[in-house]
Amino acid sequence: MNKPKIHNDLFAADVPLVDGIIEHIVLLPDQAKVHFRTEQGEQATFTFEQTVGVWDRRAVGQEIGGLSTLPVALANLYIRELLHNDVEFGELDQQTLDHISIYSFTNSWSEMPILEIAATEMLVQRGGV
């Protein structure tokens, strides 16, 4: 069985992602914020609502190649297993899991995920915050 090719978006809303840099990540209860600087120096903040998991591979300071958004069913096996275990142990309800997407920032050189966030929604705000 062939694995489907993942499409890497080059923009989030109207914010160009390619060669931009993740400046810092803030984790709050049920929310994650990714502060980002585009290649042109513009600031943007990505806010992830109802965040249930974050997997960071030293993303701060790295150049971004794009962003993919996947349903849980197409996520990496370790993410699927962790989220399903959370449901099994009562830390996450099935209804929330059904509305989760995996947002994956990829490295511009390796095209490998460097920051993956499981959340129900991503909001984008341009400008300094």
Coordinates of C-alpha atoms in Angstrom, one line a residue:
M1 CA 0.0 0.0 0.0
N2 CA 1.4 3.4 -1.0
K3 CA 1.5 6.1 1.6
P4 CA -0.2 9.3 0.3
K5 CA 2.1 12.2 -0.5
I6 CA 1.6 15.0 2.1
H7 CA 1.0 18.4 0.6
N8 CA 3.1 21.1 2.2
D9 CA 1.4 24.5 2.2
L10 CA 3.7 27.4 1.5
F11 CA 1.3 30.0 3.0
A12 CA -0.9 30.0 6.2
A13 CA -3.7 32.5 5.6
D14 CA -1.6 35.1 3.7
V15 CA 1.6 34.6 5.7
P16 CA 4.5 33.2 3.6
L17 CA 6.1 30.3 5.4
V18 CA 9.1 29.4 3.2
D19 CA 12.4 30.4 4.8
G20 CA 10.6 32.1 7.7
I21 CA 11.8 31.3 11.3
I22 CA 10.0 30.1 14.3
E23 CA 11.1 32.6 17.0
H24 CA 9.4 31.0 20.0
I25 CA 6.7 28.7 21.2
V26 CA 4.3 29.4 24.1
L27 CA 2.4 26.5 25.6
L28 CA -0.7 27.4 27.6
P29 CA -3.5 25.2 28.9
D30 CA -5.4 24.0 25.9
Q31 CA -3.5 26.4 23.6
A32 CA -0.2 26.7 21.8
K33 CA 1.2 29.9 20.2
V34 CA 4.0 29.9 17.6
H35 CA 5.6 33.3 17.1
F36 CA 7.0 33.4 13.6
R37 CA 9.1 35.8 11.4
T38 CA 8.8 35.7 7.7
E39 CA 11.8 35.9 5.4
Q40 CA 10.9 39.5 4.8
G41 CA 11.0 40.2 8.6
E42 CA 7.2 40.5 9.2
Q43 CA 5.8 39.0 12.4
A44 CA 3.0 36.5 12.7
T45 CA 1.5 34.5 15.5
F46 CA -0.1 31.1 14.9
T47 CA -2.6 30.2 17.7
F48 CA -3.7 26.6 18.0
E49 CA -7.0 26.1 19.9
Q50 CA -7.8 23.1 22.0
T51 CA -4.3 21.8 21.8
V52 CA -4.0 18.2 23.0
G53 CA -0.3 17.5 22.1
V54 CA 2.9 19.2 20.9
W55 CA 5.9 17.4 19.5
D56 CA 8.9 19.8 19.2
R57 CA 12.2 18.9 17.6
R58 CA 14.2 22.0 18.4
A59 CA 12.0 24.1 16.1
V60 CA 12.9 27.5 17.5
G61 CA 15.4 29.2 15.3
Q62 CA 14.9 26.8 12.3
E63 CA 13.9 27.9 8.8
I64 CA 10.5 26.6 7.8
G65 CA 9.8 24.9 4.4
G66 CA 6.0 24.8 4.8
L67 CA 3.1 23.5 6.9
S68 CA 0.9 20.4 6.4
T69 CA -2.4 19.8 8.0
L70 CA -3.5 16.2 8.4
P71 CA -6.4 14.3 10.1
V72 CA -5.3 12.1 13.0
A73 CA -5.9 9.0 10.8
L74 CA -3.0 10.1 8.5
A75 CA -0.6 11.3 11.2
N76 CA 2.6 9.4 12.1
L77 CA 1.9 6.2 14.0
Y78 CA 3.4 7.4 17.3
I79 CA 1.1 10.5 17.3
R80 CA -2.0 8.3 16.6
E81 CA -1.1 5.9 19.3
L82 CA -0.5 8.6 21.9
L83 CA -3.8 10.3 21.1
H84 CA -5.7 7.0 21.1
N85 CA -4.1 6.1 24.5
D86 CA -5.2 9.5 25.9
V87 CA -8.8 8.5 24.9
E88 CA -8.5 5.1 26.4
F89 CA -7.2 6.5 29.7
G90 CA -9.9 9.2 29.9
E91 CA -7.5 12.1 29.3
L92 CA -9.1 13.0 26.0
D93 CA -12.7 12.4 24.9
Q94 CA -13.5 10.8 21.5
Q95 CA -15.6 13.8 20.3
T96 CA -12.6 16.1 20.7
L97 CA -10.3 13.6 19.0
D98 CA -12.7 13.5 16.1
H99 CA -12.2 17.3 15.5
I100 CA -8.3 17.3 15.9
S101 CA -5.9 18.0 13.1
I102 CA -2.2 17.6 13.1
Y103 CA -0.4 20.8 12.1
S104 CA 3.1 20.0 11.1
F105 CA 5.8 22.7 10.4
T106 CA 8.6 21.2 8.2
N107 CA 12.3 22.1 8.0
S108 CA 13.2 24.0 4.8
W109 CA 16.2 21.8 4.2
S110 CA 15.3 18.3 5.3
E111 CA 11.5 18.7 4.7
M112 CA 11.0 16.7 7.9
P113 CA 8.6 17.7 10.6
I114 CA 10.2 19.9 13.3
L115 CA 7.1 21.0 15.1
E116 CA 3.8 19.0 15.2
I117 CA 0.7 20.3 17.0
A118 CA -2.5 18.4 17.6
A119 CA -5.3 20.9 17.9
T120 CA -8.9 21.6 16.7
E121 CA -8.1 24.9 14.9
M122 CA -5.3 27.2 13.8
L123 CA -5.7 31.0 13.8
V124 CA -3.2 33.3 12.2
Q125 CA -2.5 36.9 13.3
R126 CA -0.2 39.1 11.3
G127 CA 2.0 41.8 13.0
G128 CA 3.8 42.0 16.3
V129 CA 2.0 40.7 19.3

